[in-house]
Short mmCIF file of C-alpha atoms in Angstrom, two decimals:
data_model
loop_
_atom_site.label_atom_id
_atom_site.label_comp_id
_atom_site.label_asym_id
_atom_site.label_seq_id
_atom_site.Cartn_x
_atom_site.Cartn_y
_atom_site.Cartn_z
CA UNK A 934 -31.49 0.59 -11.35
CA UNK A 935 -27.85 -0.32 -11.63
CA UNK A 936 -26.52 -1.33 -14.02
CA UNK A 937 -25.12 -5.05 -13.79
CA UNK A 938 -22.22 -4.25 -15.59
CA UNK A 939 -21.45 -1.31 -13.44
CA UNK A 940 -22.13 -3.68 -10.12
CA UNK A 941 -19.71 -6.33 -11.55
CA UNK A 942 -16.71 -3.06 -12.39
CA UNK A 943 -17.01 -1.84 -9.13
CA UNK A 944 -16.47 -5.24 -7.30
CA UNK A 945 -13.62 -5.70 -9.30
CA UNK A 946 -12.23 -2.52 -7.95
CA UNK A 947 -12.14 -3.84 -4.91
CA UNK A 948 -9.12 -5.81 -4.19
CA UNK A 949 -10.93 -7.51 -0.57
CA UNK A 950 -13.65 -9.05 -2.34
CA UNK A 951 -12.67 -12.66 -3.49
CA UNK A 952 -13.14 -12.96 -7.40
CA UNK A 953 -13.59 -16.71 -7.82
CA UNK A 954 -14.88 -16.43 -11.39
CA UNK A 955 -12.04 -16.28 -14.37
CA UNK A 956 -13.89 -12.97 -15.25
CA UNK A 957 -13.86 -11.42 -12.68
CA UNK A 958 -10.89 -12.49 -11.70
CA UNK A 959 -9.32 -11.47 -15.25
CA UNK A 960 -11.26 -8.10 -14.87
CA UNK A 961 -9.64 -7.58 -11.53
CA UNK A 962 -5.81 -8.41 -12.42
CA UNK A 963 -6.56 -5.76 -15.62
CA UNK A 964 -7.70 -2.99 -14.03
CA UNK A 965 -4.46 -3.45 -11.72
CA UNK A 966 -2.54 -3.39 -13.88
CA UNK A 967 -4.17 -0.26 -15.99
CA UNK A 968 -4.56 1.61 -12.33
CA UNK A 969 -0.73 1.35 -11.80
CA UNK A 970 -0.05 2.21 -15.43
CA UNK A 971 -2.36 5.61 -15.39
CA UNK A 972 -0.33 6.52 -12.49
CA UNK A 973 2.93 5.92 -13.16
CA UNK A 974 3.51 4.35 -16.40
CA UNK A 975 3.30 0.52 -17.67
CA UNK A 976 7.06 0.27 -16.64
CA UNK A 977 6.01 2.12 -13.33
CA UNK A 978 3.71 -1.65 -13.61
CA UNK A 979 5.42 -4.35 -14.38
CA UNK A 980 7.96 -3.36 -11.98
CA UNK A 981 5.25 -3.24 -9.50
CA UNK A 982 3.46 -5.96 -9.54
CA UNK A 983 4.65 -9.41 -8.35
CA UNK A 984 4.97 -12.38 -10.93
CA UNK A 985 1.70 -14.01 -10.21
CA UNK A 986 -0.26 -10.26 -10.51
CA UNK A 987 2.17 -9.77 -13.90
CA UNK A 988 0.57 -12.90 -15.48
CA UNK A 989 -2.91 -12.18 -14.47
CA UNK A 990 -3.13 -9.52 -15.93
CA UNK A 991 -1.40 -10.45 -18.96
CA UNK A 992 -3.95 -13.53 -19.13
CA UNK A 993 -6.58 -11.42 -18.33
CA UNK A 994 -5.98 -8.29 -20.95
CA UNK A 995 -6.04 -11.84 -23.36
CA UNK A 996 -9.41 -13.32 -21.59
CA UNK A 997 -10.85 -9.38 -22.81
CA UNK A 998 -9.83 -9.85 -26.59
CA UNK A 999 -7.04 -7.03 -25.69
CA UNK A 1000 -4.10 -8.96 -26.95
CA UNK A 1001 -1.66 -6.13 -27.85
CA UNK A 1002 -1.82 -4.96 -24.15
CA UNK A 1003 -1.56 -8.42 -23.15
CA UNK A 1004 1.34 -8.53 -25.12
CA UNK A 1005 2.97 -5.10 -24.49
CA UNK A 1006 2.96 -6.06 -20.35
CA UNK A 1007 4.45 -9.15 -21.37
CA UNK A 1008 7.17 -7.67 -23.60
CA UNK A 1009 8.27 -4.52 -21.56
CA UNK A 1010 8.25 -7.13 -18.37
CA UNK A 1011 10.42 -8.94 -20.50
CA UNK A 1012 12.83 -5.64 -21.33
CA UNK A 1013 13.04 -4.41 -17.85
CA UNK A 1014 14.32 -7.83 -16.29
CA UNK A 1015 17.03 -7.41 -18.51
CA UNK A 1016 17.81 -3.72 -17.54
CA UNK A 1017 21.40 -2.89 -15.97
CA UNK A 1018 20.31 -0.06 -12.63
CA UNK A 1019 23.03 2.06 -14.07
CA UNK A 1020 22.06 2.14 -17.40
CA UNK A 1021 19.81 4.99 -16.89
CA UNK A 1022 19.14 5.86 -20.72
CA UNK A 1023 18.20 2.69 -21.25
CA UNK A 1024 15.36 2.54 -19.12
CA UNK A 1025 14.27 6.10 -19.90
CA UNK A 1026 13.80 4.84 -23.87
CA UNK A 1027 12.28 1.58 -22.42
CA UNK A 1028 9.57 3.82 -20.72
CA UNK A 1029 9.09 6.13 -23.54
CA UNK A 1030 8.24 2.78 -25.48
CA UNK A 1031 5.67 1.05 -22.83
CA UNK A 1032 4.11 4.15 -22.93
CA UNK A 1033 3.97 4.75 -26.60
CA UNK A 1034 2.92 0.70 -26.51
CA UNK A 1035 0.29 0.98 -23.98
CA UNK A 1036 -1.34 4.06 -25.46
CA UNK A 1037 -1.78 2.13 -29.02
CA UNK A 1038 -2.63 -0.86 -27.36
CA UNK A 1039 -5.37 1.11 -25.49
CA UNK A 1040 -6.53 4.17 -26.91
CA UNK A 1041 -9.08 5.14 -25.25
CA UNK A 1042 -7.87 3.57 -22.02
CA UNK A 1043 -10.07 2.92 -19.52
CA UNK A 1044 -12.67 3.59 -22.13
CA UNK A 1045 -11.01 1.05 -24.23
CA UNK A 1046 -11.05 -1.70 -20.93
CA UNK A 1047 -14.63 -1.08 -20.30
CA UNK A 1048 -16.07 -1.91 -23.83
CA UNK A 1049 -13.76 -5.04 -24.42
CA UNK A 1050 -15.39 -6.17 -20.52
CA UNK A 1051 -18.79 -5.59 -21.46
CA UNK A 1052 -18.73 -7.46 -24.53
CA UNK A 1053 -16.99 -10.36 -22.72
CA UNK A 1054 -19.86 -10.19 -20.31
CA UNK A 1055 -22.15 -10.49 -22.65
CA UNK A 1056 -21.07 -13.08 -24.42
CA UNK A 1057 -19.87 -15.03 -21.43
CA UNK A 1058 -21.99 -13.84 -18.63
CA UNK A 1059 -21.15 -17.93 -16.84
CA UNK A 1060 -17.66 -16.30 -16.22
CA UNK A 1061 -18.49 -13.88 -13.68
CA UNK A 1062 -20.10 -14.16 -10.43
CA UNK A 1063 -23.90 -12.95 -10.29
CA UNK A 1064 -24.69 -9.65 -8.82
CA UNK A 1065 -27.44 -8.84 -6.08
CA UNK A 1066 -29.42 -5.82 -5.90
CA UNK A 1067 -27.93 -2.32 -5.28
CA UNK A 1068 -29.15 -1.69 -2.18
#
């Protein structure tokens, strides 16, 4: 039998699956941001996400109790918004600082998010849509 938490996680990874409940939406937004950060760094993620997606990720990190990650996303986005395009040194410094902060916020990366998600799911199962039996 498949662990229901794994099914919720897998559902959140599917961009074509609606996330009508707050926990599902939070997890999906966090995983989108986190996936982009793991591919190209936090600066890449905040620059690549639409403003609504970024706001949803920040709210999602907060809902899962990952305040430091939420603060890092907000701060890096705010700093990136005022970077001059021709100031490559400042962009490099921000990229390094963003990576440092994100690593500090999520020391075990995926495992940190998964642990926070599982704790939230256990405490607030009503925040997540029910999962059916695995086929």
